């Protein structure tokens, strides 16, 4: 998943909401700009934390998937090794029918 744009989207949405609210409340221009600047900075930082959290979850999921795949390959390899060393299921049936 592409997470590069998450901080930007969060920041711009918060900025839009702050601008609309300031306009509806009839704030002066200078006050509105200071509020908007503060909101943009704060929500950019919040977006960065959200991005890092999502990236860490994705990394953990990828590591767990690799570990699971590795375990499945090891189980398959050990199962094939037992078949090669021991008797095959068909050879066991042939010896029983030959004895009868």
mmCIF file of N, CA and C in Angstrom:
data_model
loop_
_atom_site.group_PDB
_atom_site.id
_atom_site.type_symbol
_atom_site.label_atom_id
_atom_site.label_comp_id
_atom_site.label_asym_id
_atom_site.label_seq_id
_atom_site.Cartn_x
_atom_site.Cartn_y
_atom_site.Cartn_z
ATOM 1 N N UNK A 1 0.847 -1.174 0.000
ATOM 2 C CA UNK A 1 0.000 0.000 0.000
ATOM 3 C C UNK A 1 0.894 1.239 0.000
ATOM 4 N N UNK A 2 0.523 2.193 -0.777
ATOM 5 C CA UNK A 2 1.296 3.429 -0.841
ATOM 6 C C UNK A 2 0.846 4.351 0.287
ATOM 7 N N UNK A 3 1.760 4.633 1.194
ATOM 8 C CA UNK A 3 1.425 5.462 2.357
ATOM 9 C C UNK A 3 2.092 6.826 2.299
ATOM 10 N N UNK A 4 2.779 7.105 1.229
ATOM 11 C CA UNK A 4 3.529 8.360 1.128
ATOM 12 C C UNK A 4 2.612 9.581 1.210
ATOM 13 N N UNK A 5 1.415 9.485 0.712
ATOM 14 C CA UNK A 5 0.527 10.636 0.630
ATOM 15 C C UNK A 5 -0.394 10.794 1.845
ATOM 16 N N UNK A 6 -0.342 9.895 2.789
ATOM 17 C CA UNK A 6 -1.232 9.977 3.957
ATOM 18 C C UNK A 6 -1.044 11.276 4.734
ATOM 19 N N UNK A 7 0.185 11.696 5.083
ATOM 20 C CA UNK A 7 0.321 12.958 5.827
ATOM 21 C C UNK A 7 -0.231 14.159 5.065
ATOM 22 N N UNK A 8 -0.026 14.163 3.761
ATOM 23 C CA UNK A 8 -0.513 15.298 2.965
ATOM 24 C C UNK A 8 -2.041 15.351 2.937
ATOM 25 N N UNK A 9 -2.661 14.196 2.773
ATOM 26 C CA UNK A 9 -4.124 14.152 2.723
ATOM 27 C C UNK A 9 -4.727 14.571 4.061
ATOM 28 N N UNK A 10 -4.157 14.051 5.155
ATOM 29 C CA UNK A 10 -4.658 14.402 6.489
ATOM 30 C C UNK A 10 -4.503 15.901 6.737
ATOM 31 N N UNK A 11 -3.350 16.437 6.390
ATOM 32 C CA UNK A 11 -3.078 17.856 6.602
ATOM 33 C C UNK A 11 -4.035 18.735 5.793
ATOM 34 N N UNK A 12 -4.227 18.400 4.531
ATOM 35 C CA UNK A 12 -5.084 19.227 3.683
ATOM 36 C C UNK A 12 -6.551 19.141 4.090
ATOM 37 N N UNK A 13 -7.003 17.966 4.497
ATOM 38 C CA UNK A 13 -8.389 17.857 4.975
ATOM 39 C C UNK A 13 -8.609 18.681 6.241
ATOM 40 N N UNK A 14 -7.661 18.599 7.164
ATOM 41 C CA UNK A 14 -7.774 19.379 8.393
ATOM 42 C C UNK A 14 -7.709 20.873 8.091
ATOM 43 N N UNK A 15 -6.856 21.260 7.151
ATOM 44 C CA UNK A 15 -6.766 22.664 6.762
ATOM 45 C C UNK A 15 -8.060 23.165 6.142
ATOM 46 N N UNK A 16 -8.680 22.327 5.311
ATOM 47 C CA UNK A 16 -9.951 22.720 4.700
ATOM 48 C C UNK A 16 -11.035 22.897 5.755
ATOM 49 N N UNK A 17 -11.097 21.972 6.694
ATOM 50 C CA UNK A 17 -12.102 22.069 7.767
ATOM 51 C C UNK A 17 -11.845 23.312 8.618
ATOM 52 N N UNK A 18 -10.589 23.567 8.959
ATOM 53 C CA UNK A 18 -10.257 24.741 9.772
ATOM 54 C C UNK A 18 -10.598 26.037 9.032
ATOM 55 N N UNK A 19 -10.316 26.083 7.738
ATOM 56 C CA UNK A 19 -10.629 27.289 6.953
ATOM 57 C C UNK A 19 -12.125 27.544 6.886
ATOM 58 N N UNK A 20 -12.880 26.482 6.662
ATOM 59 C CA UNK A 20 -14.335 26.630 6.585
ATOM 60 C C UNK A 20 -14.910 27.076 7.933
ATOM 61 N N UNK A 21 -14.432 26.465 9.004
ATOM 62 C CA UNK A 21 -14.918 26.847 10.340
ATOM 63 C C UNK A 21 -14.559 28.296 10.666
ATOM 64 N N UNK A 22 -13.340 28.705 10.341
ATOM 65 C CA UNK A 22 -12.927 30.086 10.610
ATOM 66 C C UNK A 22 -13.766 31.072 9.793
ATOM 67 N N UNK A 23 -14.079 30.697 8.576
ATOM 68 C CA UNK A 23 -14.903 31.575 7.729
ATOM 69 C C UNK A 23 -16.323 31.682 8.281
ATOM 70 N N UNK A 24 -16.879 30.552 8.726
ATOM 71 C CA UNK A 24 -18.237 30.555 9.265
ATOM 72 C C UNK A 24 -18.341 31.327 10.586
ATOM 73 N N UNK A 25 -17.252 31.347 11.348
ATOM 74 C CA UNK A 25 -17.243 32.043 12.633
ATOM 75 C C UNK A 25 -16.803 33.495 12.497
ATOM 76 N N UNK A 26 -16.538 33.942 11.285
ATOM 77 C CA UNK A 26 -16.182 35.331 10.978
ATOM 78 C C UNK A 26 -14.913 35.792 11.710
ATOM 79 N N UNK A 27 -13.882 34.943 11.700
ATOM 80 C CA UNK A 27 -12.601 35.346 12.259
ATOM 81 C C UNK A 27 -11.934 36.346 11.331
ATOM 82 N N UNK A 28 -11.049 37.150 11.916
ATOM 83 C CA UNK A 28 -10.270 38.087 11.106
ATOM 84 C C UNK A 28 -9.248 37.290 10.297
ATOM 85 N N UNK A 29 -8.745 37.894 9.221
ATOM 86 C CA UNK A 29 -7.839 37.209 8.307
ATOM 87 C C UNK A 29 -6.547 36.773 9.004
ATOM 88 N N UNK A 30 -5.952 37.654 9.776
ATOM 89 C CA UNK A 30 -4.697 37.309 10.450
ATOM 90 C C UNK A 30 -4.890 36.160 11.433
ATOM 91 N N UNK A 31 -5.967 36.185 12.185
ATOM 92 C CA UNK A 31 -6.257 35.114 13.136
ATOM 93 C C UNK A 31 -6.489 33.806 12.388
ATOM 94 N N UNK A 32 -7.212 33.874 11.293
ATOM 95 C CA UNK A 32 -7.491 32.681 10.501
ATOM 96 C C UNK A 32 -6.199 32.068 9.958
ATOM 97 N N UNK A 33 -5.294 32.902 9.497
ATOM 98 C CA UNK A 33 -4.041 32.392 8.942
ATOM 99 C C UNK A 33 -3.168 31.738 10.007
ATOM 100 N N UNK A 34 -3.121 32.331 11.206
ATOM 101 C CA UNK A 34 -2.341 31.711 12.281
ATOM 102 C C UNK A 34 -2.948 30.374 12.700
ATOM 103 N N UNK A 35 -4.255 30.334 12.809
ATOM 104 C CA UNK A 35 -4.937 29.076 13.151
ATOM 105 C C UNK A 35 -4.683 28.036 12.073
ATOM 106 N N UNK A 36 -4.795 28.453 10.819
ATOM 107 C CA UNK A 36 -4.579 27.529 9.705
ATOM 108 C C UNK A 36 -3.146 26.993 9.700
ATOM 109 N N UNK A 37 -2.181 27.848 9.940
ATOM 110 C CA UNK A 37 -0.786 27.409 9.996
ATOM 111 C C UNK A 37 -0.578 26.377 11.097
ATOM 112 N N UNK A 38 -1.110 26.638 12.275
ATOM 113 C CA UNK A 38 -0.989 25.712 13.393
ATOM 114 C C UNK A 38 -1.669 24.381 13.076
ATOM 115 N N UNK A 39 -2.856 24.441 12.498
ATOM 116 C CA UNK A 39 -3.591 23.222 12.155
ATOM 117 C C UNK A 39 -2.815 22.410 11.119
ATOM 118 N N UNK A 40 -2.260 23.062 10.121
ATOM 119 C CA UNK A 40 -1.512 22.342 9.085
ATOM 120 C C UNK A 40 -0.284 21.645 9.670
ATOM 121 N N UNK A 41 0.431 22.320 10.534
ATOM 122 C CA UNK A 41 1.625 21.728 11.143
ATOM 123 C C UNK A 41 1.251 20.544 12.032
ATOM 124 N N UNK A 42 0.268 20.734 12.885
ATOM 125 C CA UNK A 42 -0.129 19.668 13.815
ATOM 126 C C UNK A 42 -0.629 18.439 13.058
ATOM 127 N N UNK A 43 -1.476 18.641 12.064
ATOM 128 C CA UNK A 43 -2.037 17.498 11.372
ATOM 129 C C UNK A 43 -1.056 16.862 10.387
ATOM 130 N N UNK A 44 -0.046 17.583 9.965
ATOM 131 C CA UNK A 44 1.017 16.947 9.189
ATOM 132 C C UNK A 44 1.785 15.972 10.075
ATOM 133 N N UNK A 45 2.072 16.382 11.302
ATOM 134 C CA UNK A 45 2.763 15.503 12.252
ATOM 135 C C UNK A 45 1.899 14.290 12.573
ATOM 136 N N UNK A 46 0.597 14.517 12.786
ATOM 137 C CA UNK A 46 -0.324 13.395 13.050
ATOM 138 C C UNK A 46 -0.330 12.434 11.862
ATOM 139 N N UNK A 47 -0.346 12.956 10.648
ATOM 140 C CA UNK A 47 -0.315 12.115 9.454
ATOM 141 C C UNK A 47 0.968 11.318 9.336
ATOM 142 N N UNK A 48 2.094 11.927 9.727
ATOM 143 C CA UNK A 48 3.378 11.207 9.707
ATOM 144 C C UNK A 48 3.371 10.044 10.684
ATOM 145 N N UNK A 49 2.823 10.256 11.871
ATOM 146 C CA UNK A 49 2.712 9.163 12.840
ATOM 147 C C UNK A 49 1.796 8.060 12.315
ATOM 148 N N UNK A 50 0.703 8.427 11.682
ATOM 149 C CA UNK A 50 -0.205 7.437 11.111
ATOM 150 C C UNK A 50 0.496 6.640 10.011
ATOM 151 N N UNK A 51 1.278 7.323 9.185
ATOM 152 C CA UNK A 51 2.013 6.647 8.114
ATOM 153 C C UNK A 51 3.009 5.654 8.686
ATOM 154 N N UNK A 52 3.755 6.072 9.690
ATOM 155 C CA UNK A 52 4.741 5.177 10.306
ATOM 156 C C UNK A 52 4.067 3.971 10.948
ATOM 157 N N UNK A 53 2.921 4.189 11.573
ATOM 158 C CA UNK A 53 2.191 3.088 12.193
ATOM 159 C C UNK A 53 1.718 2.092 11.139
ATOM 160 N N UNK A 54 1.159 2.588 10.069
ATOM 161 C CA UNK A 54 0.684 1.709 8.997
ATOM 162 C C UNK A 54 1.850 0.964 8.360
ATOM 163 N N UNK A 55 2.963 1.644 8.143
ATOM 164 C CA UNK A 55 4.141 0.990 7.569
ATOM 165 C C UNK A 55 4.674 -0.115 8.485
ATOM 166 N N UNK A 56 4.671 0.128 9.787
ATOM 167 C CA UNK A 56 5.161 -0.899 10.705
ATOM 168 C C UNK A 56 4.230 -2.108 10.739
ATOM 169 N N UNK A 57 2.916 -1.868 10.653
ATOM 170 C CA UNK A 57 1.973 -2.988 10.596
ATOM 171 C C UNK A 57 2.179 -3.800 9.320
ATOM 172 N N UNK A 58 2.375 -3.121 8.201
ATOM 173 C CA UNK A 58 2.600 -3.821 6.944
ATOM 174 C C UNK A 58 3.897 -4.623 6.978
ATOM 175 N N UNK A 59 4.935 -4.083 7.599
ATOM 176 C CA UNK A 59 6.200 -4.801 7.717
ATOM 177 C C UNK A 59 6.041 -6.038 8.590
ATOM 178 N N UNK A 60 5.281 -5.919 9.673
ATOM 179 C CA UNK A 60 5.048 -7.064 10.552
ATOM 180 C C UNK A 60 4.238 -8.142 9.831
ATOM 181 N N UNK A 61 3.258 -7.737 9.061
ATOM 182 C CA UNK A 61 2.452 -8.702 8.310
ATOM 183 C C UNK A 61 3.305 -9.404 7.262
ATOM 184 N N UNK A 62 4.166 -8.666 6.570
ATOM 185 C CA UNK A 62 5.043 -9.261 5.564
ATOM 186 C C UNK A 62 6.026 -10.236 6.206
ATOM 187 N N UNK A 63 6.560 -9.883 7.369
ATOM 188 C CA UNK A 63 7.491 -10.778 8.062
ATOM 189 C C UNK A 63 6.782 -12.053 8.513
ATOM 190 N N UNK A 64 5.560 -11.925 8.995
ATOM 191 C CA UNK A 64 4.803 -13.105 9.415
ATOM 192 C C UNK A 64 4.476 -13.988 8.222
ATOM 193 N N UNK A 65 4.169 -13.390 7.090
ATOM 194 C CA UNK A 65 3.869 -14.171 5.884
ATOM 195 C C UNK A 65 5.113 -14.910 5.399
ATOM 196 N N UNK A 66 6.283 -14.269 5.457
ATOM 197 C CA UNK A 66 7.526 -14.938 5.073
ATOM 198 C C UNK A 66 7.835 -16.098 6.010
ATOM 199 N N UNK A 67 7.628 -15.888 7.291
ATOM 200 C CA UNK A 67 7.889 -16.945 8.267
ATOM 201 C C UNK A 67 6.950 -18.124 8.037
ATOM 202 N N UNK A 68 5.701 -17.866 7.770
ATOM 203 C CA UNK A 68 4.733 -18.919 7.497
ATOM 204 C C UNK A 68 5.106 -19.679 6.230
ATOM 205 N N UNK A 69 5.517 -18.962 5.201
ATOM 206 C CA UNK A 69 5.932 -19.603 3.956
ATOM 207 C C UNK A 69 7.161 -20.474 4.180
ATOM 208 N N UNK A 70 8.095 -19.982 4.992
ATOM 209 C CA UNK A 70 9.307 -20.748 5.300
ATOM 210 C C UNK A 70 8.961 -22.028 6.043
ATOM 211 N N UNK A 71 8.044 -21.946 7.001
ATOM 212 C CA UNK A 71 7.632 -23.130 7.755
ATOM 213 C C UNK A 71 6.933 -24.139 6.855
ATOM 214 N N UNK A 72 6.104 -23.651 5.927
ATOM 215 C CA UNK A 72 5.430 -24.554 5.000
ATOM 216 C C UNK A 72 6.424 -25.266 4.092
ATOM 217 N N UNK A 73 7.441 -24.535 3.620
ATOM 218 C CA UNK A 73 8.466 -25.149 2.777
ATOM 219 C C UNK A 73 9.257 -26.189 3.558
ATOM 220 N N UNK A 74 9.594 -25.900 4.816
ATOM 221 C CA UNK A 74 10.321 -26.860 5.639
ATOM 222 C C UNK A 74 9.485 -28.109 5.888
ATOM 223 N N UNK A 75 8.195 -27.918 6.152
ATOM 224 C CA UNK A 75 7.315 -29.059 6.385
ATOM 225 C C UNK A 75 7.201 -29.903 5.121
ATOM 226 N N UNK A 76 7.099 -29.272 3.982
ATOM 227 C CA UNK A 76 6.992 -29.987 2.716
ATOM 228 C C UNK A 76 8.284 -30.744 2.423
ATOM 229 N N UNK A 77 9.423 -30.098 2.683
ATOM 230 C CA UNK A 77 10.715 -30.734 2.446
ATOM 231 C C UNK A 77 10.916 -31.931 3.372
ATOM 232 N N UNK A 78 10.537 -31.810 4.624
ATOM 233 C CA UNK A 78 10.697 -32.927 5.553
ATOM 234 C C UNK A 78 9.735 -34.061 5.198
ATOM 235 N N UNK A 79 8.565 -33.716 4.707
ATOM 236 C CA UNK A 79 7.596 -34.731 4.287
ATOM 237 C C UNK A 79 8.124 -35.492 3.068
ATOM 238 N N UNK A 80 8.723 -34.784 2.121
ATOM 239 C CA UNK A 80 9.299 -35.430 0.951
ATOM 240 C C UNK A 80 10.506 -36.276 1.342
ATOM 241 N N UNK A 81 11.280 -35.826 2.320
ATOM 242 C CA UNK A 81 12.439 -36.583 2.793
ATOM 243 C C UNK A 81 12.020 -37.886 3.448
ATOM 244 N N UNK A 82 10.951 -37.889 4.204
ATOM 245 C CA UNK A 82 10.452 -39.107 4.841
ATOM 246 C C UNK A 82 9.953 -40.093 3.802
ATOM 247 N N UNK A 83 9.323 -39.611 2.743
ATOM 248 C CA UNK A 83 8.823 -40.475 1.689
ATOM 249 C C UNK A 83 9.977 -41.134 0.949
ATOM 250 N N UNK A 84 11.065 -40.405 0.735
ATOM 251 C CA UNK A 84 12.204 -40.947 0.006
ATOM 252 C C UNK A 84 12.955 -41.967 0.849
ATOM 253 N N UNK A 85 13.078 -41.743 2.153
ATOM 254 C CA UNK A 85 13.823 -42.626 3.032
ATOM 255 C C UNK A 85 12.983 -43.851 3.383
ATOM 256 N N UNK A 86 11.743 -43.661 3.741
ATOM 257 C CA UNK A 86 10.873 -44.762 4.148
ATOM 258 C C UNK A 86 10.155 -45.369 2.957
ATOM 259 N N UNK A 87 9.184 -46.176 3.285
ATOM 260 C CA UNK A 87 8.416 -46.813 2.229
ATOM 261 C C UNK A 87 7.386 -45.843 1.680
ATOM 262 N N UNK A 88 7.082 -46.009 0.444
ATOM 263 C CA UNK A 88 6.004 -45.237 -0.144
ATOM 264 C C UNK A 88 4.694 -45.933 0.186
ATOM 265 N N UNK A 89 3.592 -45.242 0.183
ATOM 266 C CA UNK A 89 2.313 -45.878 0.494
ATOM 267 C C UNK A 89 1.987 -47.019 -0.467
ATOM 268 N N UNK A 90 2.362 -46.934 -1.722
ATOM 269 C CA UNK A 90 2.066 -47.975 -2.690
ATOM 270 C C UNK A 90 2.894 -49.225 -2.412
ATOM 271 N N UNK A 91 4.161 -49.064 -2.004
ATOM 272 C CA UNK A 91 5.028 -50.218 -1.764
ATOM 273 C C UNK A 91 4.552 -50.989 -0.545
ATOM 274 N N UNK A 92 3.972 -50.328 0.421
ATOM 275 C CA UNK A 92 3.433 -51.022 1.584
ATOM 276 C C UNK A 92 2.251 -51.891 1.208
ATOM 277 N N UNK A 93 1.431 -51.449 0.292
ATOM 278 C CA UNK A 93 0.289 -52.228 -0.164
ATOM 279 C C UNK A 93 0.732 -53.439 -0.967
ATOM 280 N N UNK A 94 1.772 -53.298 -1.760
ATOM 281 C CA UNK A 94 2.262 -54.394 -2.574
ATOM 282 C C UNK A 94 2.828 -55.504 -1.714
ATOM 283 N N UNK A 95 3.512 -55.167 -0.631
ATOM 284 C CA UNK A 95 4.093 -56.199 0.227
ATOM 285 C C UNK A 95 3.001 -56.939 0.993
ATOM 286 N N UNK A 96 1.954 -56.246 1.371
ATOM 287 C CA UNK A 96 0.855 -56.922 2.073
ATOM 288 C C UNK A 96 0.127 -57.890 1.147
ATOM 289 N N UNK A 97 -0.120 -57.507 -0.104
ATOM 290 C CA UNK A 97 -0.815 -58.390 -1.037
ATOM 291 C C UNK A 97 0.069 -59.560 -1.435
ATOM 292 N N UNK A 98 1.398 -59.388 -1.473
ATOM 293 C CA UNK A 98 2.310 -60.469 -1.811
ATOM 294 C C UNK A 98 2.372 -61.493 -0.692
ATOM 295 N N UNK A 99 2.230 -61.047 0.576
ATOM 296 C CA UNK A 99 2.276 -61.941 1.709
ATOM 297 C C UNK A 99 1.007 -62.764 1.826
ATOM 298 N N UNK A 100 -0.114 -62.268 1.356
ATOM 299 C CA UNK A 100 -1.390 -62.961 1.484
ATOM 300 C C UNK A 100 -1.520 -64.022 0.466
#
